[in-house]
CSV table of C-alpha atoms in Angstrom, one decimal:
chain,number,residue,atom,x,y,z
J,1,UNK,CA,0.0,0.0,0.0
J,2,UNK,CA,1.0,3.6,-0.4
J,3,UNK,CA,1.1,6.0,2.5
J,4,UNK,CA,2.0,9.7,2.8
J,5,UNK,CA,3.0,12.2,5.4
J,6,UNK,CA,2.8,16.0,5.4
J,7,UNK,CA,6.1,17.6,6.5
J,8,UNK,CA,5.7,20.7,8.7
J,9,UNK,CA,4.2,19.8,12.1
J,10,UNK,CA,3.8,16.2,10.9
J,11,UNK,CA,7.4,15.0,10.4
J,12,UNK,CA,9.0,18.0,12.1
J,13,UNK,CA,7.6,20.1,14.9
J,14,UNK,CA,7.4,23.9,15.3
J,15,UNK,CA,6.8,25.7,18.5
J,16,UNK,CA,5.6,29.2,19.4
J,17,UNK,CA,7.9,31.9,20.7
J,18,UNK,CA,6.3,34.2,23.3
J,19,UNK,CA,7.2,37.7,24.5
J,20,UNK,CA,7.5,38.6,28.2
J,21,UNK,CA,3.7,39.3,28.3
J,22,UNK,CA,2.8,35.9,26.9
J,23,UNK,CA,1.9,37.1,23.4
J,24,UNK,CA,2.9,34.9,20.4
J,25,UNK,CA,5.7,36.7,18.4
J,26,UNK,CA,7.0,33.8,16.2
J,27,UNK,CA,6.9,30.1,15.5
J,28,UNK,CA,10.3,28.3,15.0
J,29,UNK,CA,11.5,24.8,14.3
J,30,UNK,CA,11.7,22.7,17.4
J,31,UNK,CA,12.7,19.1,16.5
J,32,UNK,CA,11.7,16.0,14.4
J,33,UNK,CA,8.3,14.5,15.2
J,34,UNK,CA,9.7,11.2,16.3
J,35,UNK,CA,6.3,9.5,16.9
J,36,UNK,CA,5.2,10.0,13.3
J,37,UNK,CA,8.7,9.2,12.0
J,38,UNK,CA,8.4,5.8,13.9
J,39,UNK,CA,5.0,5.2,12.1
J,40,UNK,CA,6.6,6.1,8.8
J,41,UNK,CA,9.5,3.6,9.5
J,42,UNK,CA,7.1,0.8,10.5
J,43,UNK,CA,5.0,1.2,7.4
J,44,UNK,CA,8.1,1.2,5.1
J,45,UNK,CA,9.6,-1.8,6.9
J,46,UNK,CA,6.4,-3.7,6.4
J,47,UNK,CA,6.9,-3.4,2.6
J,48,UNK,CA,4.7,-0.3,2.0
J,49,UNK,CA,5.7,2.7,-0.1
J,50,UNK,CA,5.9,6.0,1.8
J,51,UNK,CA,5.9,9.5,0.4
J,52,UNK,CA,6.2,13.0,1.8
J,53,UNK,CA,3.5,15.3,0.3
J,54,UNK,CA,4.1,18.8,1.5
J,55,UNK,CA,2.5,22.2,0.7
J,56,UNK,CA,6.0,23.7,0.8
J,57,UNK,CA,7.5,25.3,-2.3
J,58,UNK,CA,10.3,23.2,-3.7
J,59,UNK,CA,13.7,24.9,-3.4
J,60,UNK,CA,12.4,27.6,-1.2
J,61,UNK,CA,14.7,28.4,1.7
J,62,UNK,CA,15.2,31.2,4.1
J,63,UNK,CA,18.3,32.3,6.1
J,64,UNK,CA,18.8,30.1,9.1
J,65,UNK,CA,18.0,32.9,11.5
J,66,UNK,CA,14.5,33.2,9.9
J,67,UNK,CA,13.7,29.5,9.7
J,68,UNK,CA,16.2,26.9,10.8
J,69,UNK,CA,14.1,23.8,9.9
J,70,UNK,CA,15.7,21.2,7.7
J,71,UNK,CA,14.3,20.9,4.2
J,72,UNK,CA,12.4,17.7,3.6
J,73,UNK,CA,15.2,16.1,1.6
J,74,UNK,CA,17.7,17.1,4.3
J,75,UNK,CA,15.6,15.4,7.0
J,76,UNK,CA,15.2,12.3,4.9
J,77,UNK,CA,19.0,12.1,4.4
J,78,UNK,CA,19.9,13.0,8.0
J,79,UNK,CA,17.5,10.4,9.6
J,80,UNK,CA,17.9,7.9,6.7
J,81,UNK,CA,14.1,7.8,6.2
J,82,UNK,CA,12.7,5.2,3.9
J,83,UNK,CA,10.8,7.7,1.7
J,84,UNK,CA,10.3,6.9,-2.0
J,85,UNK,CA,9.7,10.5,-3.2
J,86,UNK,CA,8.9,14.0,-2.0
J,87,UNK,CA,6.1,16.0,-3.6
J,88,UNK,CA,5.7,19.8,-3.2
J,89,UNK,CA,2.2,21.2,-3.8
J,90,UNK,CA,3.2,24.8,-3.5
J,91,UNK,CA,0.4,25.7,-1.0
J,92,UNK,CA,-2.3,24.0,-3.1
J,93,UNK,CA,-4.7,21.2,-2.2
J,94,UNK,CA,-2.9,17.9,-1.7
J,95,UNK,CA,-5.8,15.7,-2.8
J,96,UNK,CA,-4.9,15.5,-6.5
J,97,UNK,CA,-1.4,14.3,-5.7
J,98,UNK,CA,-2.7,11.9,-3.1
J,99,UNK,CA,-5.0,10.4,-5.7
J,100,UNK,CA,-2.4,10.3,-8.4
J,101,UNK,CA,0.0,8.4,-6.1
J,102,UNK,CA,-2.8,6.0,-5.0
J,103,UNK,CA,-2.4,6.9,-1.3
J,104,UNK,CA,-4.4,4.8,1.2
J,105,UNK,CA,-3.8,6.9,4.3
J,106,UNK,CA,-2.3,10.4,4.7
J,107,UNK,CA,-1.0,12.1,7.9
J,108,UNK,CA,-1.4,15.9,8.1
J,109,UNK,CA,-1.7,18.7,10.6
J,110,UNK,CA,-3.6,21.2,8.4
J,111,UNK,CA,-7.3,21.2,9.3
J,112,UNK,CA,-8.3,22.5,5.8
J,113,UNK,CA,-6.3,19.8,4.0
J,114,UNK,CA,-7.7,17.1,6.4
J,115,UNK,CA,-11.3,18.3,5.8
J,116,UNK,CA,-10.9,18.2,2.1
J,117,UNK,CA,-9.4,14.7,2.1
J,118,UNK,CA,-12.0,13.5,4.6
J,119,UNK,CA,-14.9,15.0,2.7
J,120,UNK,CA,-13.7,13.3,-0.5
J,121,UNK,CA,-14.3,9.9,1.0
J,122,UNK,CA,-11.6,8.6,-1.3
J,123,UNK,CA,-8.9,7.8,1.3
J,124,UNK,CA,-8.3,8.1,5.1
J,125,UNK,CA,-6.5,10.9,6.8
J,126,UNK,CA,-5.0,11.1,10.3
J,127,UNK,CA,-5.1,14.6,11.6
J,128,UNK,CA,-1.9,15.3,13.5
J,129,UNK,CA,-2.3,17.5,16.6
J,130,UNK,CA,-0.1,20.6,16.4
J,131,UNK,CA,-0.1,23.8,18.6
J,132,UNK,CA,-3.4,25.5,18.0
J,133,UNK,CA,-3.3,27.8,15.0
J,134,UNK,CA,0.3,27.2,14.3
J,135,UNK,CA,-0.3,26.0,10.7
J,136,UNK,CA,-2.0,29.3,9.8
J,137,UNK,CA,0.6,31.3,11.7
J,138,UNK,CA,3.4,29.7,9.7
J,139,UNK,CA,1.6,30.1,6.4
J,140,UNK,CA,1.2,33.8,7.0
J,141,UNK,CA,4.8,34.1,8.3
J,142,UNK,CA,6.2,32.5,5.1
J,143,UNK,CA,3.8,34.4,2.9
J,144,UNK,CA,5.1,37.7,4.3
J,145,UNK,CA,8.7,36.6,3.9
J,146,UNK,CA,8.1,35.6,0.3
J,147,UNK,CA,6.5,38.9,-0.5
J,148,UNK,CA,9.4,40.7,1.2
J,149,UNK,CA,12.0,38.6,-0.8
J,150,UNK,CA,10.2,39.2,-4.1
J,151,UNK,CA,9.8,43.0,-3.6
């Protein structure tokens, strides 16, 4: 069978940064999401094919002081993950890629992606719990950084 995992907050974790008054001021890379990585390894070791399907933009990187997270291919190499291929959907719906790759189950932290997949009834989705609102926070953070870099 074919399985897939989102990347941000599914195979790696981000955490909020707070100011002295408890207000969220940023979200930064924390560490690999070892629980989901273990699931990925077990699936692959059982003879299944595993993919990473991320909304990231292929090749996009920021200076380490802005985002120090490893790129998907770097994490695969660093942890020797048994991933067949990495797909980048450039912030678009993942469902077409999931269907194209004949995915049976997909793990993702994005509520919108999970709802779309669940509503399709075509495959199963496991919604990964991440800090509340962090997915939207990161999308907005990186959108602003992209606009700033393009300008």
